[in-house]
PDB file of C-alpha atoms in Angstrom:
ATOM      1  CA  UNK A  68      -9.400  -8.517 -13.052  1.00 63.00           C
ATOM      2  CA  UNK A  69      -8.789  -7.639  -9.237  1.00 71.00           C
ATOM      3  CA  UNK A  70      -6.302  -4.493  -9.193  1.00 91.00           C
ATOM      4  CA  UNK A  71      -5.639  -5.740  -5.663  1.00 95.00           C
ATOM      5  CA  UNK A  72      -4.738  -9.210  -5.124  1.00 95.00           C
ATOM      6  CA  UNK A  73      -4.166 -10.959  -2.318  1.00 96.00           C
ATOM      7  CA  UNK A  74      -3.445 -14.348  -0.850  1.00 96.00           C
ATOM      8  CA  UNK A  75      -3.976 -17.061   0.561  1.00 97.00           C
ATOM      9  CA  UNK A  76      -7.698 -16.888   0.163  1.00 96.00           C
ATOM     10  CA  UNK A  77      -8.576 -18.856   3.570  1.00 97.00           C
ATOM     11  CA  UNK A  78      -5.978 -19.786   6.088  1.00 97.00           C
ATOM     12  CA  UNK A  79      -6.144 -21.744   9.301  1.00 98.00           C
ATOM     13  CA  UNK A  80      -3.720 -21.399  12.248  1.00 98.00           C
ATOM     14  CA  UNK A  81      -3.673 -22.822  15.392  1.00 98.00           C
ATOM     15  CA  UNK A  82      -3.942 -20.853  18.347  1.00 98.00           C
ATOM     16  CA  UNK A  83      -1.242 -18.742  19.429  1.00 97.00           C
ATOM     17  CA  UNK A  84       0.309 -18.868  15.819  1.00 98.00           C
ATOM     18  CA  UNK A  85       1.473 -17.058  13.396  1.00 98.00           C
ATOM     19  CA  UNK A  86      -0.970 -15.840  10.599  1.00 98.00           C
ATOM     20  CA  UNK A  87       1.098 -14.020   7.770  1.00 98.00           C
ATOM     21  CA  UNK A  88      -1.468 -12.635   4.868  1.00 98.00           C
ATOM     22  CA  UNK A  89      -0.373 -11.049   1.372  1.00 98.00           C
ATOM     23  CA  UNK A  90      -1.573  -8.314  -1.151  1.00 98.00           C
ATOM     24  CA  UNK A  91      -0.454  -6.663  -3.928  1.00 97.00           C
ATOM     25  CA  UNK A  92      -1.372  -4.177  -6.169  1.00 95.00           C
ATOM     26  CA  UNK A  93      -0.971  -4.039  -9.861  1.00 93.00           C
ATOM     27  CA  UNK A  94      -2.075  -0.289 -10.061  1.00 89.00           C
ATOM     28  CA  UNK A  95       0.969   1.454  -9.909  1.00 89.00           C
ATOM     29  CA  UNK A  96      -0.448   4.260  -9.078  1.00 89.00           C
ATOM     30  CA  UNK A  97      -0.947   4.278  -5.621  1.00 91.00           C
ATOM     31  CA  UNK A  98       0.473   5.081  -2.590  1.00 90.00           C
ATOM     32  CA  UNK A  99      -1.439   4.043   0.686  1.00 93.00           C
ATOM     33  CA  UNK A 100      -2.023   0.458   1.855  1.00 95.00           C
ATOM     34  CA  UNK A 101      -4.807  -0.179   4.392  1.00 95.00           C
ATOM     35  CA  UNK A 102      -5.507  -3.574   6.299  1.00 97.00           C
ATOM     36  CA  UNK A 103      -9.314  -4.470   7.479  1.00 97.00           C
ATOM     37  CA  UNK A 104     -10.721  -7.096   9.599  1.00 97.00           C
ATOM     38  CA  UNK A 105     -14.187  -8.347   8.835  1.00 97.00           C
ATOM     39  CA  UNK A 106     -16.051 -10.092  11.452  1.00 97.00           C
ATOM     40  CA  UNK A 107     -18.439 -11.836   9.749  1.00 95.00           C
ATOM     41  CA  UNK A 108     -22.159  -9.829   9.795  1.00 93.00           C
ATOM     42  CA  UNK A 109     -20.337  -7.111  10.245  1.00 95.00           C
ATOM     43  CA  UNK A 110     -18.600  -4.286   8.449  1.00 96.00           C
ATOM     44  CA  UNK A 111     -15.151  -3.861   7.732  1.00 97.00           C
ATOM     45  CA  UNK A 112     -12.776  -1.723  10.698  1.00 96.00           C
ATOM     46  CA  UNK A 113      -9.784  -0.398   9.554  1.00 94.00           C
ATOM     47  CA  UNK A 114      -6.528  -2.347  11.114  1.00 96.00           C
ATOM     48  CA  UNK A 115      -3.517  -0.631  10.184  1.00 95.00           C
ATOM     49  CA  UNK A 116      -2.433   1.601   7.598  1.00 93.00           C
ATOM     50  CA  UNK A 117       0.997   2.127   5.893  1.00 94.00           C
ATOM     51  CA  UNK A 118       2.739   4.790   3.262  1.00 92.00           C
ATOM     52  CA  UNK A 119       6.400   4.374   4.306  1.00 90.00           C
ATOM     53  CA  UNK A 120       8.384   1.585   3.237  1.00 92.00           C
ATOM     54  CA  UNK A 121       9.229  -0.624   5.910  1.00 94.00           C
ATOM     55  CA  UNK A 122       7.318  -2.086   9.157  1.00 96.00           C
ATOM     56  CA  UNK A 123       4.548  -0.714  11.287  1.00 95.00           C
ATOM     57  CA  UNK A 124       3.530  -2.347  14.424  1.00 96.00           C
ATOM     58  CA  UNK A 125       0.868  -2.353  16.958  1.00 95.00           C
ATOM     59  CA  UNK A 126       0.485  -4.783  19.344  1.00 96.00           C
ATOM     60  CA  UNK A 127       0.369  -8.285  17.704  1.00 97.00           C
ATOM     61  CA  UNK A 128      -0.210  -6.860  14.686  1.00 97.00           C
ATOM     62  CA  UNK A 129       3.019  -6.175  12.175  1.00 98.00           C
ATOM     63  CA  UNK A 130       2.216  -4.601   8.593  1.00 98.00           C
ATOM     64  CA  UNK A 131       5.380  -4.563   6.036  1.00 97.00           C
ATOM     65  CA  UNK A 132       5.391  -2.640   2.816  1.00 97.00           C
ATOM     66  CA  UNK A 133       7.746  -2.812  -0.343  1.00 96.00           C
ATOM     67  CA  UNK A 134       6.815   0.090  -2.600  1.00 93.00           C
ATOM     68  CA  UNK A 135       9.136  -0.991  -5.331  1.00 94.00           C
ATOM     69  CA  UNK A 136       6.509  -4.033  -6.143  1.00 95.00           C
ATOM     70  CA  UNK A 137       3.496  -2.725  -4.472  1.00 95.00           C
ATOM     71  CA  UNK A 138       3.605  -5.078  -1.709  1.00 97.00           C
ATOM     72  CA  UNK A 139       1.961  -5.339   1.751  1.00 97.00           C
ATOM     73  CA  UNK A 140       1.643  -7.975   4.250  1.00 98.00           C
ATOM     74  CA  UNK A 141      -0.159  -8.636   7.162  1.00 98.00           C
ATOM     75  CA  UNK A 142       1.100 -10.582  10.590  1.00 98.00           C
ATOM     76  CA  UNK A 143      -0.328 -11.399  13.773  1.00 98.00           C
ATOM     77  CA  UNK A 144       1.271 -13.416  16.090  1.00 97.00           C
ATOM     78  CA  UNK A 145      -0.038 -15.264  19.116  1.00 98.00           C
ATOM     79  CA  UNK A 146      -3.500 -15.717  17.145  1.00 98.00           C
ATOM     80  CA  UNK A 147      -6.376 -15.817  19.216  1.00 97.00           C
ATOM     81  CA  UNK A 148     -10.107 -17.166  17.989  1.00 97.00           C
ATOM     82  CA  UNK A 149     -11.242 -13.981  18.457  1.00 97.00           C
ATOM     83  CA  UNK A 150      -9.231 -12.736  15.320  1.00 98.00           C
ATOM     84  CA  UNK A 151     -10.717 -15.060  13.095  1.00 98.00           C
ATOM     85  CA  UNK A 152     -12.404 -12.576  10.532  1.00 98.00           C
ATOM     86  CA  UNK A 153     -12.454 -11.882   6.984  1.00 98.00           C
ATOM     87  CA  UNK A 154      -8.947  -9.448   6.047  1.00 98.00           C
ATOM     88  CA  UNK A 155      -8.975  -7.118   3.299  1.00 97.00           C
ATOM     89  CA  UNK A 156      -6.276  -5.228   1.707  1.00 97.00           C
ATOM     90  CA  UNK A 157      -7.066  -2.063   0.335  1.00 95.00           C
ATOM     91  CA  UNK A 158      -4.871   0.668  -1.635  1.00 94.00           C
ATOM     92  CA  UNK A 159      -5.319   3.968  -2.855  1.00 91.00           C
ATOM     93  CA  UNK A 160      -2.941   6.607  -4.506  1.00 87.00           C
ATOM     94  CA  UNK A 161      -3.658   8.968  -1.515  1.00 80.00           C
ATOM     95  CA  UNK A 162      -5.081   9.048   1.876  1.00 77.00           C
ATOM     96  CA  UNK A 163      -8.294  11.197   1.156  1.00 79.00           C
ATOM     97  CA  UNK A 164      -9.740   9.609  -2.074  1.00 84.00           C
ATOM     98  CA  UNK A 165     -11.537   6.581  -2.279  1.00 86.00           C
ATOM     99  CA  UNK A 166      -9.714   2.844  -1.966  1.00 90.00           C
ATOM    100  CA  UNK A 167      -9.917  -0.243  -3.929  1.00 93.00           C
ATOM    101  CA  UNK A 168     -10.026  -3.241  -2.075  1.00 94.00           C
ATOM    102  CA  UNK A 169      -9.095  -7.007  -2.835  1.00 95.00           C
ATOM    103  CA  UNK A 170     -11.465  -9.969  -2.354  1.00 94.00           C
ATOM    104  CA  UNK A 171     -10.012 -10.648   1.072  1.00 96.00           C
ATOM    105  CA  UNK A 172      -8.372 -13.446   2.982  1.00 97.00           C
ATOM    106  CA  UNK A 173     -10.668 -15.647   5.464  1.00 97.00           C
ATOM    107  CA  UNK A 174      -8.751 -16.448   8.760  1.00 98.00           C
ATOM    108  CA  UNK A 175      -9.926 -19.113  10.852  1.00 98.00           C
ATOM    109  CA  UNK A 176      -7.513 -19.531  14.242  1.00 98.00           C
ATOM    110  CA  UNK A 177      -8.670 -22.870  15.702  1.00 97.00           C
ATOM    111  CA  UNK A 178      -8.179 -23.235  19.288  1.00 93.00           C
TER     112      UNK A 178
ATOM    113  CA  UNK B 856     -20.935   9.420  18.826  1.00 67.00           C
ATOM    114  CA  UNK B 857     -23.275   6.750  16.920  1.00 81.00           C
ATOM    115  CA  UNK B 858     -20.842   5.750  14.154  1.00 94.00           C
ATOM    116  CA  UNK B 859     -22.164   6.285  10.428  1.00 97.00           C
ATOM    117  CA  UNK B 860     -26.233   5.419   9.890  1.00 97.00           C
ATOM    118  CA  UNK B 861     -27.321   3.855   7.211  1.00 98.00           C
ATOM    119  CA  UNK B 862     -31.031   2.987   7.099  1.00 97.00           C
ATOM    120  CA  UNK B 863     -32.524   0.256   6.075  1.00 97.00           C
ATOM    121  CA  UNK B 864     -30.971  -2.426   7.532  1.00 97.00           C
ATOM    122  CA  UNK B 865     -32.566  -4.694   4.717  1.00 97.00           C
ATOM    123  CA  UNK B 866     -34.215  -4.004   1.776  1.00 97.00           C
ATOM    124  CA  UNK B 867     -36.282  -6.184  -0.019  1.00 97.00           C
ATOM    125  CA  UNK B 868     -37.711  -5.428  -3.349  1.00 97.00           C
ATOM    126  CA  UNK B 869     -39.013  -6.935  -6.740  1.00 96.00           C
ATOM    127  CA  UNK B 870     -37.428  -7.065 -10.018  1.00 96.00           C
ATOM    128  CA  UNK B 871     -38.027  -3.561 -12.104  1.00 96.00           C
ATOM    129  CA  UNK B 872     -38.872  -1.063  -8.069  1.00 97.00           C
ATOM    130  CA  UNK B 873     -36.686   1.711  -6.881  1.00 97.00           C
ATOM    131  CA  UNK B 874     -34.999   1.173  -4.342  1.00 98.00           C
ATOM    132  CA  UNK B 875     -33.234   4.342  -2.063  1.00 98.00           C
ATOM    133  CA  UNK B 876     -30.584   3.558   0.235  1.00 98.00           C
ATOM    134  CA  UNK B 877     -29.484   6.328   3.406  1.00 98.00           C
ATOM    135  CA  UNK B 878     -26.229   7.426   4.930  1.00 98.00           C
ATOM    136  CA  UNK B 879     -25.913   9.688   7.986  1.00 98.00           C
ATOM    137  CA  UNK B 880     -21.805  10.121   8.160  1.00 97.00           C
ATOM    138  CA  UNK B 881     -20.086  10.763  11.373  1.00 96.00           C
ATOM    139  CA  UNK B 882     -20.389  14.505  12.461  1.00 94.00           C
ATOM    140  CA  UNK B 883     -17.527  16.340  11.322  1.00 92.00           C
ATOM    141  CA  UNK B 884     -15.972  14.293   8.600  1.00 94.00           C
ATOM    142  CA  UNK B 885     -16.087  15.999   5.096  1.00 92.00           C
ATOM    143  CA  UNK B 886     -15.575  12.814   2.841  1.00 94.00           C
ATOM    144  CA  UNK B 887     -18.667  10.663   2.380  1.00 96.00           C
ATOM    145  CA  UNK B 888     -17.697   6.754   0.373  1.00 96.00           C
ATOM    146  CA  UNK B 889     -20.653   4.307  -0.947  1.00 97.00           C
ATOM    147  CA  UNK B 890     -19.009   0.766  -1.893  1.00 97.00           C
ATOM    148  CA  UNK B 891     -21.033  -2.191  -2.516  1.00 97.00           C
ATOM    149  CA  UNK B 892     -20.224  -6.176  -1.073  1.00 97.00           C
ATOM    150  CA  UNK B 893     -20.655  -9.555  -2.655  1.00 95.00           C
ATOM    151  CA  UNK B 894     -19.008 -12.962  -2.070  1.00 91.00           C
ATOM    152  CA  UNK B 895     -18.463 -13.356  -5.778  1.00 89.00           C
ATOM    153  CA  UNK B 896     -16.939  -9.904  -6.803  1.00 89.00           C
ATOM    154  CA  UNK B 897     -15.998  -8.643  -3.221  1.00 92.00           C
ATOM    155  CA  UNK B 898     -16.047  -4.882  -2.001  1.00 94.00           C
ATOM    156  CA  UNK B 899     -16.481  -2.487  -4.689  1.00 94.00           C
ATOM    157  CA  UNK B 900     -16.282   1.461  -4.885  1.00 94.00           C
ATOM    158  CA  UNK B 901     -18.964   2.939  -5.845  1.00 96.00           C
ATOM    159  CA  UNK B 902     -18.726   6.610  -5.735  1.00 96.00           C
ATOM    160  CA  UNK B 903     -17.801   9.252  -2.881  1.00 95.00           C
ATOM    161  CA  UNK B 904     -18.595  12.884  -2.404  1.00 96.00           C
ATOM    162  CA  UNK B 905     -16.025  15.635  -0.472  1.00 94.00           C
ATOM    163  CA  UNK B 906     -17.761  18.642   1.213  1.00 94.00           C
ATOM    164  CA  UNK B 907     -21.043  17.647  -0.442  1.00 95.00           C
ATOM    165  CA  UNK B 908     -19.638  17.852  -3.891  1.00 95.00           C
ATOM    166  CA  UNK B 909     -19.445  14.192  -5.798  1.00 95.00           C
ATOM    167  CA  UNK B 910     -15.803  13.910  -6.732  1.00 94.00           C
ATOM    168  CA  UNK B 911     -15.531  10.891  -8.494  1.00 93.00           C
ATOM    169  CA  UNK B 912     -18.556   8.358  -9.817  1.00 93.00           C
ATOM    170  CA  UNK B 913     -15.906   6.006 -11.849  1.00 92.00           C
ATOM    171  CA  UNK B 914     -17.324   2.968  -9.728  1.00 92.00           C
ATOM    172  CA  UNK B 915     -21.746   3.549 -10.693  1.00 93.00           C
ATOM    173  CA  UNK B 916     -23.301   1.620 -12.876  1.00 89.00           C
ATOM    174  CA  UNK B 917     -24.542   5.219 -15.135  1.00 85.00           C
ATOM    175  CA  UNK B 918     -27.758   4.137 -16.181  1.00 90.00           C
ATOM    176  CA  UNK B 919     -29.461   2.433 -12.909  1.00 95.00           C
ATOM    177  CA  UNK B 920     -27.553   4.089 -10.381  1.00 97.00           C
ATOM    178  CA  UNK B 921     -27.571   7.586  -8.707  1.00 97.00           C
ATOM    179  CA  UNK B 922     -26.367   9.402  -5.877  1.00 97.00           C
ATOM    180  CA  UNK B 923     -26.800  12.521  -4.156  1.00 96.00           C
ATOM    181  CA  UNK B 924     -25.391  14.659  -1.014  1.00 96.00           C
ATOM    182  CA  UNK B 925     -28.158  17.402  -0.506  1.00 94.00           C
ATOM    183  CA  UNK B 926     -26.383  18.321   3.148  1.00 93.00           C
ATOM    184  CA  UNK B 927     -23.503  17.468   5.047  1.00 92.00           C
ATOM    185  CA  UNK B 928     -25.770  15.195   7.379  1.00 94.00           C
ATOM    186  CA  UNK B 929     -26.597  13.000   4.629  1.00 95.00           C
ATOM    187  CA  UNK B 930     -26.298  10.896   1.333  1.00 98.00           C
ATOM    188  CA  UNK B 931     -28.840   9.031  -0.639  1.00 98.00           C
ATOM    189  CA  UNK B 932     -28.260   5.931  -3.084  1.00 98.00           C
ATOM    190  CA  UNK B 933     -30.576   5.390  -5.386  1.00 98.00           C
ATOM    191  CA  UNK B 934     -31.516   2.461  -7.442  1.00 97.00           C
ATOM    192  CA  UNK B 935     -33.912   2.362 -10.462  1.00 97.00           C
ATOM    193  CA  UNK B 936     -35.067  -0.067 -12.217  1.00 96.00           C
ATOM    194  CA  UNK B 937     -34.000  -2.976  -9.935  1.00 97.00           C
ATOM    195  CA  UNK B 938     -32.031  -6.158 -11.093  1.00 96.00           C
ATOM    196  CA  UNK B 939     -31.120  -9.601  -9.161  1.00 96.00           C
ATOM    197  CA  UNK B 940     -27.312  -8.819  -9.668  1.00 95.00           C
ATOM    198  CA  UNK B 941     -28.103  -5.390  -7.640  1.00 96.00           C
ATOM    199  CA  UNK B 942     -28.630  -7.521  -4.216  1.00 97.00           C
ATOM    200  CA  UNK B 943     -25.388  -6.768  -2.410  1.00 97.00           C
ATOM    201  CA  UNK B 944     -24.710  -5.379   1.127  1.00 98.00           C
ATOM    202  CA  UNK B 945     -24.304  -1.835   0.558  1.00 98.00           C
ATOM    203  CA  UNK B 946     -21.967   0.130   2.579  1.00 98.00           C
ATOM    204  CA  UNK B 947     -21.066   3.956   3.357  1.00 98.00           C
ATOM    205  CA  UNK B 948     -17.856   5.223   5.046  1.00 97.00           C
ATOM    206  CA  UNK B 949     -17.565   8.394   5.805  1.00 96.00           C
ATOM    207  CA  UNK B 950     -13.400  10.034   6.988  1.00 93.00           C
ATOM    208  CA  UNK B 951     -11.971  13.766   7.872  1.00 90.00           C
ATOM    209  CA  UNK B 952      -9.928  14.616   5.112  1.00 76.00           C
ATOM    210  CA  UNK B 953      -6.632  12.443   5.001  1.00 72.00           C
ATOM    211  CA  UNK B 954      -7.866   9.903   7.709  1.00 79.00           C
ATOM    212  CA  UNK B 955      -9.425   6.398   8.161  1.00 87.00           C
ATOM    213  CA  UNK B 956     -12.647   5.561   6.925  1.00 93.00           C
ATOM    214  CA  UNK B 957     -15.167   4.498   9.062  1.00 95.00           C
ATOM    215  CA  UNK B 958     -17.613   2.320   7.327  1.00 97.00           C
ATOM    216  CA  UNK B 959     -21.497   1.505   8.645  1.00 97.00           C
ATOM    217  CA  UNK B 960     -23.207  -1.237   9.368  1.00 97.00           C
ATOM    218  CA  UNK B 961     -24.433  -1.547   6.113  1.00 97.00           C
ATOM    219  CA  UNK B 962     -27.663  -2.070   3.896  1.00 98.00           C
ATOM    220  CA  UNK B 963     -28.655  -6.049   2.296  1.00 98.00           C
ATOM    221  CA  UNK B 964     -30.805  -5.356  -0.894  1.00 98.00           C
ATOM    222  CA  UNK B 965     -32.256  -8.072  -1.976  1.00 98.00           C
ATOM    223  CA  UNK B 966     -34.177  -7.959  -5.276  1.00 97.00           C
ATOM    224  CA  UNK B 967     -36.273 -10.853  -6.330  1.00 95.00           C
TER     225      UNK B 967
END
């Protein structure tokens, strides 16, 4: 089974919402979180990345992390179409080593 | 600074052919990542090499699957013995140590 879940698998939001994705890890043994965005025919570009419990943010973007339950979500306010991609989640016990990644959640922001 | 190479773009080949897949990392970055993508099983490692050496393989199917880093310019994937569950979009990231990965545009194998 995926050692990186997350949810909801698709989402829609209007634009100039707020889109608020999940993911989790059941590996316990890890200690970076990364967020991806996925335009689709393309590859994945790395988003934000977080160690620290607590919030990061850049821009619209806002990543929060609970290390106790290996817990990372992802929010962007004032959506734009333009963000409509394919997220992925992705966690590994150090920065340098390779990361596993979870299925992904597909956001569509409808104008 | 062209971002990480990987040549082909797509592959096609039959059931049973070898197929070798190329990554040219980003100039300076010591840590070279192969992962494979799917709709059904999403984005899966593979196996990634650090200053040339391979440092972990856990993700390779053993008996199909190779991979090599002869120079710090580039890495090879190779595929023996093709299958139909092999056609995937293969990608390769390549980081400096501790950093982002920066992931190319990819290769679609398609074996028929």
């Amino acid at each position: 089974q995926q050692k990186v879940q997350q949810s909801p698998e698709s989402l829609i939001v209007p634009e100039g919402g707020m889109a608020s994705l999940n993911c989790t890890s059941s590996d316990r043994n890890v200690d970076y979180f990364w967020w991806y965005r996925q335009h689709s025919g393309k590859s994945p570009k790395m988003l934000m990345s977080i160690f620290s419990n607590g919030e990061k943010e850049e821009g619209r973007f806002t990543v929060h992390l609970n290390k106790a339950s290996l817990h990372t979500s992802l929010h962007i306010r004032d959506s734009q179409p333009s963000d409509s991609a394919l997220y992925l989640c992705a966690a590994s016990p150090n920065s340098g080593t390779y990361q596993r990644f979870g299925t992904g959640t597909k956001l569509q922001v409808v104008p | 600074n062209a971002g990480v190479i990987q040549t082909p773009r797509h592959k096609v080949t039959g059931k049973g052919q070898e197929a070798t897949l190329w990554c040219e990392p980003i100039s300076g970055h010591s840590a070279v990542f192969w992962y494979r993508q799917t709709i059904v099983q999403g984005l899966e490692f593979l196996t990634y090499f650090r200053n040339q050496a391979p440092i972990d393989d856990s993700g390779m199917p053993k008996e199909r699957f190779s991979a090599q880093m002869p120079n710090q310019s580039h890495s090879t994937l190779k595929i023996q013995s093709t299958q139909p569950q092999d056609s995937a979009v293969y990608l390769c990231a390549s980081s400096r140590q501790g950093y982002e990965q920066y992931f190319g545009p990819g290769t679609r194998l398609t074996v028929l």
